[in-house]
XYZ file of C-alpha atoms in Angstrom:
140
model
C -1.656 30.203 12.338
C 1.636 28.616 13.152
C 2.859 25.000 13.213
C 0.453 22.567 13.042
C -2.473 24.639 12.619
C -1.497 25.822 9.198
C -2.009 24.638 5.534
C 1.080 22.353 3.341
C 1.857 21.378 0.582
C 3.857 18.152 -0.428
C 6.014 18.465 -3.523
C 6.548 14.914 -4.643
C 9.819 14.500 -5.275
C 10.833 12.530 -1.838
C 10.245 8.529 -2.075
C 11.265 6.221 0.241
C 11.500 2.119 0.574
C 8.677 0.388 2.750
C 9.171 -2.269 4.662
C 6.004 -4.706 2.189
C 9.938 -4.070 -0.278
C 8.066 -1.681 -2.983
C 9.306 2.443 -3.351
C 6.508 4.933 -2.090
C 6.035 8.651 -2.920
C 5.737 10.463 0.222
C 2.795 12.508 0.393
C 0.902 13.479 3.278
C 2.450 12.086 6.850
C 3.230 12.537 10.412
C 6.839 12.693 9.159
C 5.900 15.399 6.227
C 3.210 17.629 7.528
C 2.421 16.342 11.422
C -0.689 14.648 10.586
C -2.560 12.736 13.077
C -4.950 10.837 11.544
C -4.165 10.330 8.235
C -0.899 9.047 5.773
C -1.912 9.346 1.952
C 0.994 8.596 -0.649
C 2.156 7.366 -4.438
C 2.894 3.989 -5.368
C 4.807 2.631 -8.489
C 4.337 -0.433 -9.096
C 6.684 -1.979 -11.548
C 5.434 -5.432 -14.307
C 6.214 -7.870 -11.784
C 6.698 -5.893 -8.460
C 5.391 -7.456 -5.601
C 5.271 -6.935 -2.138
C 6.710 -8.544 0.813
C 2.744 -10.398 2.682
C 1.913 -7.698 5.714
C -0.820 -6.357 7.433
C -1.518 -2.540 9.244
C -2.415 -3.584 12.791
C -5.122 -1.572 14.033
C -5.261 1.266 10.862
C -7.420 1.000 7.644
C -6.164 1.523 3.919
C -8.056 2.960 0.931
C -6.526 2.887 -2.249
C -7.461 4.114 -6.133
C -5.736 2.621 -8.845
C -4.947 5.833 -10.891
C -3.315 3.034 -14.075
C -2.655 -0.178 -14.327
C -3.873 -3.180 -12.655
C -2.536 -5.109 -9.544
C -3.960 -8.252 -8.240
C -3.362 -8.451 -4.926
C -4.209 -11.724 -2.045
C -5.161 -11.109 0.896
C -7.446 -13.322 4.653
C -5.876 -15.161 7.789
C -3.684 -17.254 4.453
C -3.919 -15.476 2.190
C -6.735 -17.593 0.829
C -8.847 -15.330 -1.181
C -7.839 -12.865 -3.800
C -9.023 -9.479 -5.860
C -7.864 -7.953 -8.953
C -8.660 -4.307 -9.476
C -7.943 -1.532 -12.396
C -7.343 2.362 -13.279
C -10.877 3.834 -11.984
C -11.245 1.072 -8.821
C -11.334 2.222 -4.879
C -9.627 -1.173 -2.735
C -10.173 -0.494 0.691
C -8.280 -3.254 2.979
C -9.890 -3.558 7.141
C -7.162 -2.951 9.619
C -5.076 -6.318 10.220
C -5.899 -8.245 7.019
C -3.108 -9.546 6.057
C -2.631 -8.959 2.078
C 0.157 -9.175 -0.284
C -0.427 -6.646 -3.294
C 1.589 -7.493 -7.103
C 1.863 -6.447 -10.497
C 1.297 -9.674 -13.195
C 0.347 -6.902 -15.787
C 2.896 -5.485 -18.670
C 2.707 -1.662 -17.919
C 3.371 0.177 -14.417
C 0.401 0.360 -12.365
C 0.003 3.587 -9.560
C -1.791 4.051 -6.753
C -2.516 6.421 -4.395
C -2.908 5.040 -0.788
C -4.356 6.451 2.327
C -3.518 4.642 5.610
C -5.742 6.079 9.149
C -2.388 5.584 10.888
C -0.365 9.216 10.299
C 3.334 7.513 10.236
C 4.385 5.477 6.513
C 5.410 2.347 8.324
C 5.126 2.924 11.657
C 2.147 0.459 11.698
C 3.243 -2.451 8.933
C 3.921 -6.270 10.548
C 5.604 -7.749 7.498
C 3.847 -11.785 8.126
C 7.293 -13.503 5.793
C 4.987 -17.249 7.658
C 2.994 -16.001 4.623
C 5.483 -14.956 1.922
C 5.797 -18.111 -0.232
C 2.049 -19.267 0.134
C 1.860 -17.657 -3.159
C 4.513 -17.475 -6.292
C 5.317 -14.745 -7.773
C 2.627 -14.740 -10.980
C 4.515 -15.039 -14.896
C 3.505 -11.508 -16.089
C 0.538 -11.436 -18.367
C 0.460 -10.843 -22.199
C-alpha cells in the first residue's frame, strides 16, 4: 500500500489560525493526510476567547468537549444559545451560523470533526453577526 491507501499517524504538534479567529491544532485533514471526507482537529479556547461569527456552508460539525466549558450563539440571527461542558457532544448542521466563546475561568478543550476534509475551505465568515452579542464577562 502506498499513497492514499496507507494508514497514517499525525503528531499533534502543528497549529494554524482559523478564519474564525481561533487557533486549531492540526489533525486529520486533506492537507495532512489526503482525507476525502473528514477533518478532525483539536481546539483549545483560553478563558475569554471568542470566535468570529461563521458557518460551514455544506458541511456538518461534530464536537466532543474534553475539558472546560463553552457557550455558543447560533441560528440565522444568532438568536439561540447553548452551553456545553466536559463530556458533552455537540452537533452543528451545515449552513447554521454560530459564534462560540469561552465564558469560564478555565481553558476549554474540544475535539472537532467536520464532513469537509479541508481545514478551512467551507468556513464562511458572517461579520454582519459579530456584534449581535457582545463578548460576555468571564464567570467567577
